[in-house]
Coordinates of C-alpha atoms in Angstrom, one line a residue:
M20 CA 85.8 10.5 -21.3
V21 CA 87.3 13.3 -19.2
A22 CA 87.9 15.4 -22.3
Y23 CA 84.4 14.8 -23.3
S24 CA 83.1 15.7 -19.9
F25 CA 84.9 19.1 -20.2
G26 CA 83.5 19.7 -23.8
W27 CA 86.9 19.4 -25.4
C28 CA 86.0 16.6 -27.8
E29 CA 83.1 14.6 -29.0
V30 CA 82.5 10.9 -28.3
G31 CA 85.5 9.0 -29.7
G32 CA 87.9 11.9 -29.5
V33 CA 87.1 14.2 -32.3
P34 CA 88.0 17.7 -31.2
A35 CA 85.1 20.1 -30.3
V36 CA 84.9 23.8 -29.5
A37 CA 84.2 24.0 -25.8
S38 CA 82.3 26.9 -24.2
G39 CA 84.6 26.9 -21.3
G40 CA 81.7 27.2 -18.8
K41 CA 81.3 30.1 -16.4
G42 CA 84.7 29.6 -14.5
V43 CA 83.2 30.6 -11.3
R44 CA 85.1 28.2 -9.1
Q45 CA 88.3 29.0 -10.7
A46 CA 87.8 32.7 -10.4
L47 CA 87.0 32.3 -6.6
A48 CA 90.2 30.3 -6.1
V49 CA 92.4 32.9 -7.7
L50 CA 90.6 35.7 -6.0
G51 CA 91.0 33.8 -2.7
A52 CA 94.8 33.8 -3.1
E53 CA 94.8 37.5 -4.0
A54 CA 92.6 38.4 -1.1
A55 CA 95.2 36.6 1.1
G56 CA 97.9 39.0 -0.2
A57 CA 99.5 36.3 -2.4
P58 CA 100.1 36.5 -6.2
E59 CA 97.2 35.3 -8.3
R60 CA 99.2 32.4 -9.5
A61 CA 99.2 31.0 -6.0
G62 CA 95.5 30.0 -6.5
V63 CA 95.9 28.2 -9.8
A64 CA 96.4 24.8 -8.3
A65 CA 93.3 25.4 -6.2
A66 CA 91.3 26.4 -9.2
V67 CA 92.3 23.3 -11.1
A68 CA 91.7 21.0 -8.2
V69 CA 88.2 22.4 -7.5
E70 CA 87.1 22.3 -11.2
L71 CA 88.3 18.7 -11.3
V72 CA 86.1 17.9 -8.2
H73 CA 83.2 19.8 -9.6
T74 CA 83.3 17.8 -12.9
F75 CA 83.7 14.6 -10.9
S76 CA 80.5 15.5 -8.9
L77 CA 78.6 16.1 -12.1
L78 CA 79.5 12.8 -13.6
H79 CA 78.2 11.0 -10.6
D80 CA 75.2 13.3 -10.2
D81 CA 74.0 12.6 -13.7
I82 CA 74.1 8.8 -13.0
M83 CA 72.3 9.2 -9.7
D84 CA 69.6 11.4 -11.2
G85 CA 69.3 9.5 -14.4
D86 CA 70.0 12.6 -16.5
G87 CA 70.6 11.8 -20.1
D88 CA 71.7 15.2 -21.3
R89 CA 73.9 18.0 -20.0
R90 CA 74.6 21.2 -22.0
G91 CA 72.9 19.9 -25.1
R92 CA 74.9 16.7 -25.3
P93 CA 74.6 13.1 -23.9
T94 CA 75.9 12.8 -20.4
V95 CA 79.1 10.9 -20.0
W96 CA 77.3 7.7 -18.6
K97 CA 74.9 7.8 -21.6
A98 CA 77.7 8.2 -24.1
Y99 CA 80.2 5.6 -22.5
G100 CA 78.2 3.6 -20.0
T101 CA 77.6 3.7 -16.3
G102 CA 80.7 1.8 -15.2
P103 CA 83.2 3.8 -17.2
A104 CA 81.6 7.1 -16.2
V105 CA 82.0 6.2 -12.5
L106 CA 85.6 5.4 -13.2
A107 CA 86.2 8.6 -15.0
G108 CA 84.8 10.5 -12.0
D109 CA 87.0 8.6 -9.7
A110 CA 90.0 9.5 -11.8
L111 CA 89.1 13.2 -11.7
F112 CA 88.9 13.1 -7.9
A113 CA 92.2 11.4 -7.6
L114 CA 93.9 13.9 -9.8
A115 CA 92.4 16.8 -7.7
V116 CA 93.9 15.4 -4.6
E117 CA 97.3 14.8 -6.3
T118 CA 97.2 18.4 -7.7
L119 CA 96.8 19.9 -4.3
A120 CA 99.2 17.5 -2.5
A121 CA 102.0 18.5 -4.8
E122 CA 101.8 22.2 -3.7
P123 CA 103.5 23.8 -0.8
G124 CA 101.0 23.7 2.1
G125 CA 99.3 20.8 0.3
A126 CA 98.4 18.9 3.4
R127 CA 96.4 21.8 4.8
A128 CA 94.7 22.2 1.3
V129 CA 93.8 18.5 1.1
R130 CA 92.2 18.7 4.5
T131 CA 90.2 21.7 3.5
L132 CA 89.0 19.9 0.4
S133 CA 88.1 16.7 2.4
V134 CA 85.8 18.7 4.6
A135 CA 84.0 20.3 1.6
L136 CA 83.7 16.9 -0.1
G137 CA 82.1 15.4 3.0
D138 CA 79.5 18.2 3.0
L139 CA 79.0 17.8 -0.7
V140 CA 78.2 14.1 -0.3
R141 CA 75.8 15.0 2.5
G142 CA 74.0 17.5 0.4
Q143 CA 73.7 15.2 -2.5
A144 CA 72.3 12.5 -0.2
D145 CA 69.7 14.8 1.2
D146 CA 68.8 15.9 -2.2
L147 CA 68.1 12.3 -3.2
L148 CA 66.1 11.7 -0.1
F149 CA 64.0 14.8 -0.7
A150 CA 62.5 13.3 -3.9
D151 CA 60.8 10.5 -1.8
R152 CA 59.3 12.7 0.7
P153 CA 55.6 13.9 0.4
W154 CA 54.7 17.4 -0.6
T155 CA 52.5 18.0 2.4
G156 CA 52.1 16.7 5.9
P157 CA 54.6 16.3 8.8
Q158 CA 57.2 14.5 6.6
R159 CA 57.3 17.2 3.9
V160 CA 60.6 19.0 3.2
R161 CA 60.9 22.2 5.1
P162 CA 62.6 25.4 3.8
D163 CA 65.3 25.2 6.5
E164 CA 66.2 21.7 5.4
Y165 CA 66.5 22.9 1.9
R166 CA 68.8 25.6 3.0
A167 CA 71.1 23.1 4.7
M168 CA 71.0 20.9 1.6
A169 CA 71.9 23.8 -0.8
E170 CA 74.8 24.9 1.5
H171 CA 76.2 21.4 1.4
K172 CA 75.5 20.5 -2.1
T173 CA 76.3 23.8 -3.9
G174 CA 77.9 26.1 -1.3
S175 CA 80.5 23.8 0.1
L176 CA 82.5 23.7 -3.2
L177 CA 82.2 27.5 -3.8
G178 CA 83.4 28.1 -0.3
C179 CA 86.1 25.5 -0.8
A180 CA 87.3 27.2 -3.9
A181 CA 87.9 30.6 -2.3
A182 CA 89.3 29.0 1.0
L183 CA 91.7 26.8 -1.0
G184 CA 93.1 29.8 -2.9
A185 CA 93.7 31.5 0.4
V186 CA 95.2 28.4 2.0
L187 CA 97.8 28.1 -0.9
G188 CA 98.3 31.8 -0.6
G189 CA 99.4 31.4 3.1
A190 CA 96.4 33.0 4.7
G191 CA 95.5 32.5 8.4
P192 CA 92.5 30.6 9.6
E193 CA 90.4 33.7 10.0
T194 CA 90.6 34.7 6.4
V195 CA 90.2 31.1 5.2
G196 CA 87.1 30.7 7.4
A197 CA 85.6 34.1 6.1
L198 CA 86.1 33.1 2.5
D199 CA 84.6 29.7 3.1
R200 CA 81.5 31.3 4.8
A201 CA 81.2 33.7 2.0
G202 CA 81.2 30.9 -0.7
R203 CA 78.7 28.9 1.3
H204 CA 76.2 31.7 1.5
L205 CA 76.9 32.4 -2.2
G206 CA 76.1 28.8 -3.0
V207 CA 72.7 29.0 -1.3
A208 CA 71.8 32.3 -3.0
F209 CA 73.0 30.9 -6.4
Q210 CA 70.9 27.7 -5.9
I211 CA 67.8 29.6 -5.0
V212 CA 68.1 32.0 -7.9
D213 CA 68.6 28.8 -10.1
D214 CA 65.3 27.5 -8.7
V215 CA 63.5 30.7 -9.6
L216 CA 64.8 30.5 -13.1
G217 CA 64.0 26.8 -13.3
I218 CA 60.3 27.8 -13.0
W219 CA 60.0 31.3 -14.5
G220 CA 63.2 31.8 -16.5
D221 CA 63.4 32.5 -20.2
P222 CA 64.5 29.2 -21.9
R223 CA 66.5 31.3 -24.5
V224 CA 68.6 32.5 -21.6
T225 CA 68.6 29.5 -19.2
G226 CA 68.8 26.7 -21.8
K227 CA 66.1 24.8 -19.9
P228 CA 62.5 24.2 -20.8
V229 CA 60.0 26.5 -19.4
H230 CA 58.5 25.1 -16.1
G231 CA 61.0 22.2 -16.4
D232 CA 61.6 21.9 -12.7
L233 CA 57.8 21.6 -12.0
R234 CA 57.4 19.0 -14.7
E235 CA 60.2 16.9 -13.0
G236 CA 58.6 17.4 -9.6
K237 CA 61.6 19.0 -8.0
K238 CA 61.4 20.3 -4.4
T239 CA 62.8 23.8 -5.0
F240 CA 62.7 26.7 -2.6
P241 CA 59.9 28.6 -4.3
V242 CA 57.7 25.5 -4.2
L243 CA 58.5 24.8 -0.5
A244 CA 57.9 28.3 0.5
A245 CA 54.5 28.3 -1.3
L246 CA 53.4 25.1 0.4
D247 CA 53.3 27.0 3.6
S248 CA 50.4 29.1 2.2
P249 CA 46.6 28.2 2.2
A250 CA 47.0 27.2 -1.4
A251 CA 49.2 24.2 -0.4
G252 CA 46.7 21.6 -1.0
R253 CA 45.9 22.7 -4.5
I254 CA 49.6 23.2 -5.4
A255 CA 50.4 19.8 -4.1
G256 CA 47.7 18.1 -6.1
L257 CA 49.0 19.7 -9.3
L258 CA 52.6 18.7 -8.5
E259 CA 51.6 15.1 -7.7
S260 CA 49.7 14.8 -10.9
G261 CA 52.3 16.4 -13.0
D262 CA 49.4 18.2 -14.9
A263 CA 49.2 21.9 -15.7
P264 CA 52.7 23.1 -14.7
E265 CA 51.6 26.6 -16.0
T266 CA 48.8 26.7 -13.5
A267 CA 51.1 25.4 -10.7
A268 CA 53.7 28.1 -11.5
T269 CA 50.9 30.8 -11.3
L270 CA 49.7 29.4 -8.0
I271 CA 53.1 29.3 -6.5
E272 CA 53.8 32.9 -7.5
E273 CA 50.4 34.0 -6.1
A274 CA 51.2 32.1 -2.8
G275 CA 54.4 34.1 -2.4
G276 CA 56.8 31.4 -3.4
R277 CA 58.7 33.5 -5.9
S278 CA 59.0 36.6 -3.7
A279 CA 60.0 34.4 -0.7
A280 CA 62.7 32.8 -2.7
L281 CA 64.2 36.0 -4.0
A282 CA 64.0 37.5 -0.3
E283 CA 65.9 34.4 0.9
A284 CA 68.5 34.9 -1.8
R285 CA 69.0 38.5 -0.8
R286 CA 69.5 37.5 2.8
H287 CA 72.4 35.2 1.7
I288 CA 73.8 37.9 -0.5
T289 CA 73.9 40.1 2.6
A290 CA 75.7 37.3 4.6
V291 CA 78.3 37.1 1.8
E292 CA 78.9 40.8 2.1
T293 CA 79.2 40.4 5.8
A294 CA 81.7 37.6 5.5
L295 CA 83.8 39.4 2.9
A296 CA 84.1 42.4 5.3
D297 CA 86.3 40.1 7.5
V298 CA 88.6 39.5 4.7
P299 CA 91.6 41.9 4.5
S300 CA 91.8 41.9 0.8
T301 CA 93.1 44.3 -1.7
T302 CA 90.7 46.8 -3.3
R303 CA 90.9 45.0 -6.6
A304 CA 90.2 41.5 -5.1
A305 CA 87.3 42.9 -3.1
H306 CA 85.9 44.6 -6.1
E307 CA 86.1 41.5 -8.3
L308 CA 84.6 39.3 -5.6
R309 CA 81.6 41.6 -5.5
S310 CA 81.3 41.7 -9.2
L311 CA 81.3 37.9 -9.3
L312 CA 78.5 38.0 -6.7
D313 CA 76.5 40.3 -8.9
Y314 CA 77.0 38.0 -11.9
L315 CA 75.9 34.9 -10.1
V316 CA 72.9 36.0 -8.2
R317 CA 71.3 38.7 -10.4
R318 CA 70.7 36.7 -13.5
D319 CA 67.5 37.9 -15.2
V320 CA 65.2 37.2 -12.2

């Protein structure tokens, strides 16, 4: 099941050609170690641990969200059943902790991972709760609540990746903290850009159906920002009915939802740059961290 979740095999074990994914968290872990002045290999255990945790979170997320497909294939719970998929995720989590604990400085690394996992769970819980809240009125989801959710659900693990590499590279708390902040802001920017692509992105690039997030009724940042406009009532009506996602997308853009989302993403990009300025990294590590930032948040928007 774990091999299937990584794309290494089909159901039953027949080998498959895996895409390998973006490798973002692994890259952050290795660059975090290098930014701390350690050899790149010092971040490898952190890269492995964070990717194991990320995959564990995806297995459980798919079950909670009821998603039947991921990257064009049945999700693990659809392919093998809910109970086995939960156990596969638990095994990945246990292996991640074991991987870090075996390293020099492992106790500090495990504590760093534990903080990130607590935030990850909190973010996922908030995301689930958002689904049951109304589109308008005093109980609706506010943009600042969304920012906190995105930092916890997406940013915590990106920050953890960079911080763990630095921890295993022997960095002090200031460097570790700065890399963690950078990763968290990066996660919010990444999530908001993903929201924009989920409504207006080219399906040939994103691999997602056009206006897919609107059809699913997801409370994404562009939508929440647009609901602060005079068009809120009409937008909410379309979202509640599930009809005419094309019209909803147009109204959201006209109400400033898309521009507000991109402006918010840019603010977090600036915060990433500010955090990285506090990291006494090598020229190469700093350059590659910024290149990774460009790749993540400037994706055909």
